[in-house]
Amino acid sequence: MSDTLVLPEGVSAEAFSSAVGELRNVVGDNWVFSDEAGRRIYRDPFSPLPDDQFMPSAAVSPASVEEIEKILKVAIDHAIPVWTISTGRNFAYGGPAPRKPGYIVLDLKRMNRILHIDEKIGYAIVEPGVSYQQLYDHLRATGSKLWIDCAAPAWGGVLGNAVDHGAGYTPYGDHFIMQCGMEVMLADGTLVRTGQLGLEGARAVNATKFSYGPYLDGIFTQSNFGVVTKMGIWLMPEPPGYKPFMITFPHEEDLSAIIEAATPLKVNMLIPNGAAAVDLIWESAVKVTKSDYYAGEGPLPPSARKRMAEDHKLGMWNFYGALYGPEPMMNNNWEVIEAAFSKIPGAQVFFERENDPAWDYRVKLMRGEPCMTEFGLMNWIGGGGHLNFSPISPPDGPRAQQQYEMIRDRCIEYGFDYIGEFLIGWREMHHILMLMFNRANEKQRAAAYELFGILVDEAAAAGFGEYRTHLAYMDQIAGTYDYNDHALWNLHHRIKDKIDPNGILSPGKMGIWPERMRG
């Protein structure tokens, strides 16, 4: 299928061709992608919308900060917006695609150096193109006793996931909290280092998040105020012991009791890691397909769900957590955990499971070992389409049950399975709905697109805001943050206009637009 080149708004074909030529002079012919095949690398292959909705005009991949500076000058000179990505694997949220056609993707995959590992303090300094698998392999190859924390897919970017507020499964699971110090290039080419990195020759670089004056790292996350070119990330020292566990629960309505039991254990750090309450289909879909249990249209019926749970010794909800440290300490903590969850009728505890790829990959993730098993969910119905709907709530049982039932019922109404998990942080929960659809089926695509928009509005009306979203819904979700006539997003726009007055950096990222493109 061919696509039509969409030029940047207000830029002629001649001016665009000239800009592409200048980019080739900066990075070399091999690292500018302007033909149809090159552009299609940067589409979103899982979107509910046609490819041309998010197809770039070109892409450029620099190898250094110096090349980024030259690229941004070209962008300013020709008024061409650039869309920054690190590894480009942010699937379910848009992947490598830009917010609109007509942008040039600034692909930082070639900047993939692991610049430093501090074994004593426990941190790494990485460039944007470093993947979880690359950092994990490097630590193992060098004999390091440090663990990474990774999101589920091994190909994800360490830096990119942290600045997008991603999460993982070890005690270091909140990736932005574990971020420490940045190097950022502003739109005008100014290079800024945050925190202690701002002091030439500082001794405490990447050891403390704070320095003298305002804390700025946060404004460069989920934003378009600069290009993050380096980042420090704290790494977990390998503990003397590791004890993963799984507890299954037989009923959908058990979710409230699960979260109520887990909350004091999480707040008091008796369960120290990023724990998860995962639904039946999510855990089953890495090893079976929907057609193995149901050949009809619409959601999996209750009878098939029951049979699948029995076949795979799973619950309607499956809770994963882990303990770390000396064995006596783990055993003492486990007694408290067991007492809390054993009050829920039908709870079953597992410390080992045979021939269960879902258990195997969860055990890996909770010790910081990246893998690709979770991507097997794509086989549940085939066709590859998926979106992640990601509202936040406090770790409160009745509210979690309310949120689950609200979303589940809408999924059923639109003919989709509920496939989800609750990631339980220290004092918050990320509820991830994996909305799966056959991308080759136009009816399913349209239904998924409509359903997602309804979920955004209904969740906001119930007091649940999203923390992350697909390109197609960035403006809608920004609009739900409406306190005091949208004062928060008005402030974002004021910062944008001052720090990037030409509006070239990732316009529309998280609903933040330059003045010339608003409305």
Coordinates of C-alpha atoms in Angstrom, one line a residue:
M1 CA 0.0 0.0 0.0
S2 CA 1.5 3.3 -1.1
D3 CA 1.3 6.5 1.0
T4 CA 1.1 10.1 -0.1
L5 CA 3.8 12.4 1.2
V6 CA 2.4 15.1 3.4
L7 CA 4.6 18.2 3.6
P8 CA 5.0 20.2 6.8
E9 CA 2.4 22.9 7.1
G10 CA 3.4 26.0 5.3
V11 CA 6.6 24.4 3.8
S12 CA 6.9 24.1 0.0
A13 CA 8.1 20.9 -1.7
E14 CA 11.2 22.8 -2.8
A15 CA 12.0 24.1 0.7
F16 CA 11.4 20.6 2.2
S17 CA 13.7 19.0 -0.4
S18 CA 16.4 21.6 0.5
A19 CA 15.9 20.8 4.2
V20 CA 16.3 17.1 3.6
G21 CA 19.5 17.8 1.7
E22 CA 20.9 19.7 4.6
L23 CA 20.0 16.9 7.0
R24 CA 21.9 14.5 4.7
N25 CA 24.9 16.8 5.0
V26 CA 24.7 16.5 8.8
V27 CA 24.3 12.7 9.3
G28 CA 25.0 11.2 5.9
D29 CA 22.7 9.7 3.3
N30 CA 22.2 6.4 5.2
W31 CA 20.6 8.1 8.2
V32 CA 18.0 10.2 6.5
F33 CA 14.8 8.3 5.6
S34 CA 12.6 10.2 3.1
D35 CA 11.4 7.7 0.6
E36 CA 8.2 5.7 1.1
A37 CA 9.8 2.6 2.5
G38 CA 11.8 4.7 5.0
R39 CA 8.8 6.7 6.1
R40 CA 6.8 3.5 6.7
I41 CA 9.3 2.3 9.3
Y42 CA 7.9 5.1 11.5
R43 CA 4.2 4.3 11.2
D44 CA 2.2 3.0 14.1
P45 CA 1.5 -0.6 13.1
F46 CA -1.1 -1.2 15.9
S47 CA -3.2 2.0 15.6
P48 CA -7.0 2.0 15.2
L49 CA -6.6 4.7 12.6
P50 CA -5.1 4.5 9.1
D51 CA -1.4 4.7 8.7
D52 CA -1.5 8.1 7.0
Q53 CA -2.9 9.8 10.1
F54 CA 0.5 9.5 11.8
M55 CA 2.9 9.2 8.9
P56 CA 6.0 11.4 9.0
S57 CA 7.4 13.3 6.0
A58 CA 10.9 11.9 6.8
A59 CA 13.1 10.8 9.6
V60 CA 16.7 11.5 10.6
S61 CA 18.9 9.6 13.0
P62 CA 21.8 11.5 14.6
A63 CA 24.8 9.9 16.3
S64 CA 25.8 12.7 18.6
V65 CA 24.7 15.8 20.5
E66 CA 26.5 17.9 17.9
E67 CA 24.5 16.4 15.1
I68 CA 21.2 17.1 17.1
E69 CA 22.2 20.7 17.4
K70 CA 22.7 21.0 13.6
I71 CA 19.4 19.2 12.9
L72 CA 17.5 21.6 15.2
K73 CA 19.0 24.5 13.4
V74 CA 17.8 23.1 10.0
A75 CA 14.3 22.6 11.6
I76 CA 14.2 26.2 12.8
D77 CA 15.5 27.6 9.5
H78 CA 12.8 25.8 7.5
A79 CA 10.0 25.9 10.1
I80 CA 9.7 22.1 10.1
P81 CA 8.5 20.3 13.3
V82 CA 10.6 17.3 14.6
W83 CA 9.2 14.5 16.6
T84 CA 11.7 12.9 19.1
I85 CA 11.8 9.2 19.8
S86 CA 14.4 7.1 21.6
T87 CA 14.1 3.4 20.6
G88 CA 10.6 4.0 19.1
R89 CA 9.1 1.0 20.8
N90 CA 6.4 2.8 22.7
F91 CA 3.7 0.5 21.2
A92 CA 0.1 0.8 22.3
Y93 CA 0.8 4.5 22.7
G94 CA 1.9 5.3 19.1
G95 CA 5.3 3.6 18.7
P96 CA 7.7 5.6 16.6
A97 CA 5.0 7.6 14.8
P98 CA 4.6 11.4 15.2
R99 CA 1.5 13.2 16.4
K100 CA 0.6 14.4 12.9
P101 CA 1.8 13.8 9.3
G102 CA 4.2 16.4 8.0
Y103 CA 6.7 16.0 10.9
I104 CA 10.3 14.8 10.6
V105 CA 11.0 12.0 13.2
L106 CA 14.2 12.7 15.2
D107 CA 15.2 9.1 15.9
L108 CA 17.9 8.8 18.6
K109 CA 18.5 5.0 18.2
R110 CA 22.1 5.5 17.1
M111 CA 22.9 7.3 20.4
N112 CA 23.1 4.0 22.3
R113 CA 26.1 4.2 24.5
I114 CA 26.2 3.1 28.1
L115 CA 28.4 5.9 29.3
H116 CA 29.1 4.9 32.9
I117 CA 28.2 2.3 35.5
D118 CA 28.9 3.1 39.2
E119 CA 28.9 -0.2 41.0
K120 CA 29.3 1.3 44.5
I121 CA 26.6 4.0 44.4
G122 CA 24.4 2.0 42.0
Y123 CA 23.6 3.9 38.9
A124 CA 24.1 4.0 35.1
I125 CA 24.4 6.9 32.7
V126 CA 22.8 6.1 29.3
E127 CA 22.0 7.7 26.0
P128 CA 18.5 7.5 24.5
G129 CA 19.0 4.5 22.3
V130 CA 20.0 2.1 25.1
S131 CA 17.4 -0.7 25.4
Y132 CA 16.7 -2.7 28.5
Q133 CA 18.2 -5.8 26.9
Q134 CA 21.4 -3.9 26.1
L135 CA 21.9 -2.6 29.6
Y136 CA 21.0 -5.9 31.2
D137 CA 23.5 -7.8 28.9
H138 CA 26.2 -5.2 29.6
L139 CA 25.8 -5.6 33.4
R140 CA 26.0 -9.4 33.1
A141 CA 28.9 -9.3 30.7
T142 CA 30.9 -7.1 33.1
G143 CA 30.1 -9.2 36.2
S144 CA 28.1 -6.4 37.8
K145 CA 26.0 -7.1 40.9
L146 CA 23.5 -4.5 39.9
W147 CA 19.9 -5.1 38.6
I148 CA 18.0 -3.0 36.2
D149 CA 14.2 -2.5 36.4
C150 CA 12.5 -3.0 33.0
A151 CA 9.1 -2.7 31.5
A152 CA 7.8 -5.9 30.0
P153 CA 9.2 -5.7 26.4
A154 CA 13.0 -6.1 26.4
W155 CA 13.4 -3.8 23.4
G156 CA 12.0 -0.8 25.3
G157 CA 14.3 2.2 26.0
V158 CA 15.7 2.9 29.4
L159 CA 15.6 6.7 29.0
G160 CA 12.5 6.8 26.8
N161 CA 10.4 4.8 29.3
A162 CA 11.5 6.9 32.2
V163 CA 10.7 10.2 30.6
D164 CA 7.3 8.8 29.6
H165 CA 6.6 7.9 33.3
G166 CA 6.8 4.2 32.7
A167 CA 6.9 1.5 35.4
G168 CA 8.4 -1.9 36.1
Y169 CA 8.2 -4.7 38.6
T170 CA 11.2 -4.6 41.0
P171 CA 11.4 -2.3 44.1
Y172 CA 12.9 0.2 41.6
G173 CA 9.7 0.1 39.5
D174 CA 8.9 3.8 39.4
H175 CA 11.3 4.7 36.6
F176 CA 11.1 8.5 36.9
I177 CA 11.7 8.4 40.7
M178 CA 14.8 6.3 39.9
Q179 CA 16.0 8.8 37.2
C180 CA 18.7 11.1 38.5
G181 CA 20.2 13.9 36.4
M182 CA 19.7 14.8 32.7
E183 CA 21.5 16.4 29.8
V184 CA 18.9 18.2 27.7
M185 CA 19.3 20.1 24.4
L186 CA 16.8 23.0 24.0
A187 CA 15.3 23.9 20.7
D188 CA 17.9 26.7 20.2
G189 CA 20.8 24.3 20.6
T190 CA 21.5 25.2 24.3
L191 CA 22.8 22.2 26.2
V192 CA 21.6 22.1 29.8
R193 CA 22.5 19.6 32.6
T194 CA 20.2 19.3 35.6
G195 CA 20.8 18.7 39.2
Q196 CA 24.4 18.3 40.3
L197 CA 25.4 17.8 36.7
G198 CA 25.0 21.6 36.4
L199 CA 28.2 22.0 38.5
E200 CA 31.3 21.5 36.4
G201 CA 33.4 18.8 38.1
A202 CA 30.6 17.9 40.6
R203 CA 31.3 14.9 42.9
A204 CA 27.7 13.9 43.6
V205 CA 26.5 13.6 40.0
N206 CA 23.7 11.1 39.6
A207 CA 23.7 10.4 43.4
T208 CA 21.1 13.0 44.3
K209 CA 18.1 14.2 42.4
F210 CA 18.2 17.7 43.7
S211 CA 20.6 20.6 43.5
Y212 CA 20.5 24.4 44.1
G213 CA 17.4 26.1 42.8
P214 CA 14.3 24.7 41.2
Y215 CA 14.0 21.0 40.2
L216 CA 13.7 21.0 36.5
D217 CA 14.0 17.3 35.4
G218 CA 10.2 16.9 35.5
I219 CA 9.4 19.4 32.8
F220 CA 11.4 17.4 30.3
T221 CA 9.3 14.3 30.9
Q222 CA 6.1 13.7 28.9
S223 CA 6.7 17.1 27.3
N224 CA 8.2 18.8 24.2
F225 CA 10.4 21.3 25.9
G226 CA 13.8 19.8 25.0
V227 CA 15.6 16.7 23.7
V228 CA 16.9 14.5 26.5
T229 CA 20.4 13.3 25.4
K230 CA 21.7 11.6 28.5
M231 CA 20.2 10.4 31.7
G232 CA 21.2 8.9 35.0
I233 CA 19.2 5.9 36.3
W234 CA 19.6 4.3 39.7
L235 CA 20.2 0.5 39.7
M236 CA 19.3 -1.9 42.4
P237 CA 22.0 -3.9 44.2
E238 CA 21.5 -7.6 43.8
P239 CA 19.8 -8.8 47.1
P240 CA 21.0 -11.8 49.0
G241 CA 17.7 -13.5 48.4
Y242 CA 14.7 -13.4 46.1
K243 CA 11.3 -15.0 46.7
P244 CA 8.6 -14.4 44.0
F245 CA 5.1 -15.5 44.7
M246 CA 1.7 -15.7 43.0
I247 CA -1.8 -15.8 44.6
T248 CA -4.8 -16.7 42.5
F249 CA -8.4 -15.6 43.3
P250 CA -11.5 -17.3 41.9
H251 CA -13.9 -14.4 41.5
E252 CA -14.0 -11.1 39.5
E253 CA -15.4 -9.4 42.6
D254 CA -12.4 -10.4 44.6
L255 CA -10.5 -7.4 43.2
S256 CA -11.7 -5.0 46.0
A257 CA -10.5 -7.4 48.7
I258 CA -7.2 -8.0 46.9
I259 CA -6.4 -4.3 46.7
E260 CA -7.5 -3.7 50.3
A261 CA -5.2 -6.4 51.5
A262 CA -2.3 -5.2 49.3
T263 CA -2.4 -1.5 50.2
P264 CA -1.0 -1.5 53.7
L265 CA 1.6 -4.1 52.7
K266 CA 2.7 -1.8 49.9
V267 CA 2.6 1.5 51.9
N268 CA 4.6 -0.1 54.6
M269 CA 7.0 -1.7 52.1
L270 CA 6.4 -5.3 53.3
I271 CA 5.8 -6.0 49.6
P272 CA 8.6 -3.8 48.2
N273 CA 8.3 -4.3 44.5
G274 CA 5.9 -3.2 41.8
A275 CA 3.2 -5.7 42.4
A276 CA 0.4 -6.5 40.0
A277 CA -3.1 -7.9 40.1
V278 CA -3.6 -9.4 36.6
D279 CA -6.8 -10.6 35.0
L280 CA -7.4 -14.1 33.6
I281 CA -7.1 -13.4 29.9
W282 CA -3.8 -11.4 30.2
E283 CA -2.1 -14.3 31.9
S284 CA -3.6 -16.9 29.6
A285 CA -3.0 -15.1 26.3
V286 CA 0.7 -15.6 26.3
K287 CA 0.1 -19.3 25.8
V288 CA -3.3 -19.8 24.2
T289 CA -5.5 -18.0 21.7
K290 CA -9.1 -17.0 22.0
S291 CA -10.1 -19.5 19.3
D292 CA -8.8 -22.3 21.5
Y293 CA -11.8 -21.6 23.8
Y294 CA -14.4 -19.7 21.7
A295 CA -15.1 -19.5 18.0
G296 CA -18.0 -17.0 18.2
E297 CA -18.1 -13.2 18.0
G298 CA -17.8 -10.8 20.9
P299 CA -16.2 -11.3 24.4
L300 CA -15.2 -14.7 25.8
P301 CA -18.3 -16.1 27.6
P302 CA -18.3 -17.0 31.3
S303 CA -18.3 -20.7 30.6
A304 CA -15.2 -20.4 28.4
R305 CA -13.5 -18.2 31.0
K306 CA -14.2 -20.8 33.7
R307 CA -12.8 -23.6 31.6
M308 CA -9.6 -21.6 30.7
A309 CA -9.0 -20.8 34.4
E310 CA -9.3 -24.5 35.3
D311 CA -7.1 -25.6 32.5
H312 CA -4.3 -23.3 33.5
K313 CA -4.8 -23.2 37.2
L314 CA -5.4 -19.5 37.1
G315 CA -7.8 -17.2 39.0
M316 CA -10.0 -14.5 37.6
W317 CA -7.4 -12.3 39.3
N318 CA -3.8 -13.3 39.8
F319 CA -1.6 -11.3 42.2
Y320 CA 2.2 -11.2 41.7
G321 CA 4.7 -9.9 44.2
A322 CA 8.2 -10.7 45.4
L323 CA 10.4 -10.4 48.5
Y324 CA 14.1 -9.5 48.6
G325 CA 16.8 -9.8 51.2
P326 CA 18.1 -12.3 53.8
E327 CA 15.9 -15.4 54.1
P328 CA 14.9 -14.8 57.7
M329 CA 13.6 -11.3 56.8
M330 CA 11.7 -12.6 53.7
N331 CA 10.2 -15.4 55.8
N332 CA 9.0 -13.0 58.5
N333 CA 7.5 -10.7 55.9
W334 CA 5.8 -13.6 54.1
E335 CA 4.0 -14.5 57.3
V336 CA 2.3 -11.1 57.4
I337 CA 1.5 -11.2 53.7
E338 CA 0.1 -14.7 53.9
A339 CA -2.1 -13.7 56.8
A340 CA -3.5 -10.7 54.9
F341 CA -4.4 -12.6 51.7
S342 CA -5.6 -15.8 53.3
K343 CA -8.6 -14.0 54.5
I344 CA -10.0 -13.9 51.0
P345 CA -11.9 -17.1 50.3
G346 CA -10.4 -19.4 47.6
A347 CA -7.0 -17.7 47.6
Q348 CA -4.2 -20.1 46.4
V349 CA -0.5 -19.5 46.8
F350 CA 2.2 -20.5 44.4
F351 CA 6.0 -20.3 44.8
E352 CA 6.7 -22.4 41.7
R353 CA 4.7 -23.4 38.6
E354 CA 5.6 -25.8 35.8
N355 CA 5.2 -25.2 32.1
D356 CA 3.7 -21.8 32.7
P357 CA 5.3 -19.0 30.5
A358 CA 3.2 -16.3 32.3
W359 CA 4.7 -17.3 35.6
D360 CA 8.2 -17.6 34.1
Y361 CA 8.2 -14.1 32.6
R362 CA 6.7 -12.5 35.7
V363 CA 9.5 -14.1 37.8
K364 CA 12.0 -12.6 35.3
L365 CA 10.5 -9.1 35.4
M366 CA 10.4 -9.0 39.2
R367 CA 14.2 -9.6 39.2
G368 CA 14.9 -7.1 36.4
E369 CA 15.4 -9.6 33.6
P370 CA 14.0 -8.4 30.3
C371 CA 12.1 -10.6 28.0
M372 CA 9.6 -10.5 25.1
T373 CA 7.0 -13.0 26.4
E374 CA 4.3 -10.5 27.1
F375 CA 4.2 -9.6 23.4
G376 CA 2.6 -13.0 22.9
L377 CA -0.7 -11.3 23.9
M378 CA -0.8 -10.1 20.3
N379 CA -1.8 -13.6 19.3
W380 CA -5.0 -13.6 21.4
I381 CA -7.2 -12.6 18.5
G382 CA -4.7 -11.9 15.7
G383 CA -4.6 -8.8 13.6
G384 CA -2.2 -7.0 15.9
G385 CA -4.2 -3.9 16.8
H386 CA -4.0 -2.7 20.4
L387 CA -4.3 0.4 22.5
N388 CA -3.5 0.8 26.2
F389 CA -6.0 2.7 28.3
S390 CA -4.2 3.8 31.5
P391 CA -6.1 5.5 34.2
I392 CA -4.6 6.1 37.7
S393 CA -6.3 5.6 41.0
P394 CA -5.3 5.3 44.6
P395 CA -4.8 1.8 45.9
D396 CA -8.3 1.5 47.3
G397 CA -10.3 -1.6 46.9
P398 CA -13.9 -0.3 46.2
R399 CA -12.5 2.3 43.8
A400 CA -10.5 -0.3 41.9
Q401 CA -13.6 -2.5 41.7
Q402 CA -15.6 0.5 40.4
Q403 CA -13.0 1.3 37.8
Y404 CA -12.7 -2.3 36.7
E405 CA -16.4 -2.8 36.3
M406 CA -17.0 0.5 34.5
I407 CA -14.3 -0.4 31.9
R408 CA -15.2 -4.1 31.7
D409 CA -18.8 -3.3 31.0
R410 CA -18.0 -0.8 28.3
C411 CA -15.6 -3.4 26.7
I412 CA -18.4 -6.0 26.7
E413 CA -20.9 -3.5 25.2
Y414 CA -18.5 -2.8 22.3
G415 CA -17.8 -6.5 21.8
F416 CA -14.3 -6.6 23.3
D417 CA -12.7 -8.7 26.0
Y418 CA -11.5 -7.0 29.1
I419 CA -7.7 -7.7 29.3
G420 CA -6.1 -5.7 32.1
E421 CA -3.8 -5.4 35.1
F422 CA -3.5 -3.2 38.1
L423 CA 0.2 -2.2 38.8
I424 CA 0.3 -1.3 42.4
G425 CA 3.0 1.3 43.2
W426 CA 3.8 2.8 46.6
R427 CA 0.6 4.9 46.9
E428 CA -1.0 4.7 43.5
M429 CA -2.2 2.2 40.9
H430 CA -1.8 2.2 37.2
H431 CA -4.7 0.4 35.6
I432 CA -3.7 -0.9 32.2
L433 CA -6.5 -2.0 29.8
M434 CA -5.0 -3.8 26.8
L435 CA -7.7 -3.1 24.2
M436 CA -7.1 -5.8 21.5
F437 CA -8.7 -5.7 18.0
N438 CA -8.1 -7.0 14.6
R439 CA -6.5 -4.2 12.7
A440 CA -7.6 -5.8 9.4
N441 CA -11.2 -5.6 10.5
E442 CA -12.5 -2.1 9.8
K443 CA -15.5 -2.5 12.1
Q444 CA -13.4 -3.6 15.0
R445 CA -11.0 -0.7 14.4
A446 CA -13.8 1.9 14.4
A447 CA -15.4 0.3 17.5
A448 CA -12.0 0.3 19.4
Y449 CA -11.4 4.0 18.5
E450 CA -14.9 5.0 19.7
L451 CA -14.7 3.0 22.8
F452 CA -11.4 4.4 23.9
G453 CA -12.7 8.0 23.6
I454 CA -15.8 7.1 25.7
L455 CA -13.5 5.5 28.4
V456 CA -11.5 8.7 28.6
D457 CA -14.5 10.9 29.3
E458 CA -16.2 8.5 31.6
A459 CA -13.0 7.8 33.7
A460 CA -12.4 11.6 34.0
A461 CA -16.0 12.1 35.1
A462 CA -15.5 9.5 37.8
G463 CA -12.3 11.2 38.9
F464 CA -9.8 8.9 37.2
G465 CA -7.2 10.7 35.0
E466 CA -4.9 9.0 32.5
Y467 CA -1.1 9.1 33.0
R468 CA -0.2 8.2 29.4
T469 CA -1.9 7.7 26.1
H470 CA -1.9 7.0 22.4
L471 CA -1.2 9.8 20.0
A472 CA -4.9 10.0 18.9
Y473 CA -6.1 10.9 22.3
M474 CA -3.5 13.3 23.6
D475 CA -5.6 16.4 23.1
Q476 CA -8.7 14.8 24.6
I477 CA -7.0 13.7 27.7
A478 CA -5.2 17.0 28.1
G479 CA -8.7 18.5 28.0
T480 CA -9.8 16.5 31.0
Y481 CA -7.3 18.2 33.2
D482 CA -9.7 21.2 33.5
Y483 CA -9.2 22.7 37.0
N484 CA -9.5 26.5 36.9
D485 CA -10.2 26.7 33.2
H486 CA -7.4 24.3 32.3
A487 CA -4.8 26.4 34.2
L488 CA -2.3 23.5 34.1
W489 CA -2.2 23.1 30.4
N490 CA -2.3 26.9 30.0
L491 CA 0.9 26.9 32.0
H492 CA 2.4 24.1 29.8
H493 CA 1.7 26.3 26.8
R494 CA 3.3 29.4 28.4
I495 CA 6.4 27.4 29.1
K496 CA 6.4 26.0 25.5
D497 CA 6.1 29.4 24.0
K498 CA 9.1 30.7 26.0
I499 CA 11.4 27.7 25.7
D500 CA 10.6 26.7 22.1
P501 CA 9.3 30.0 20.5
N502 CA 9.5 28.5 17.0
G503 CA 7.4 25.5 18.0
I504 CA 9.6 22.8 16.3
L505 CA 9.9 20.2 19.1
S506 CA 7.3 17.5 19.0
P507 CA 4.2 19.7 18.6
G508 CA 1.1 18.2 20.2
K509 CA 3.0 15.9 22.5
M510 CA 0.6 15.3 25.4
G511 CA -1.6 18.0 24.1
I512 CA 1.0 20.7 24.3
W513 CA 1.0 22.8 21.2
P514 CA 3.1 25.8 20.1
E515 CA 1.1 29.0 19.6
R516 CA 1.1 28.8 15.8
M517 CA -0.6 25.4 15.9
R518 CA -3.1 25.7 18.6
G519 CA -6.7 25.2 17.6

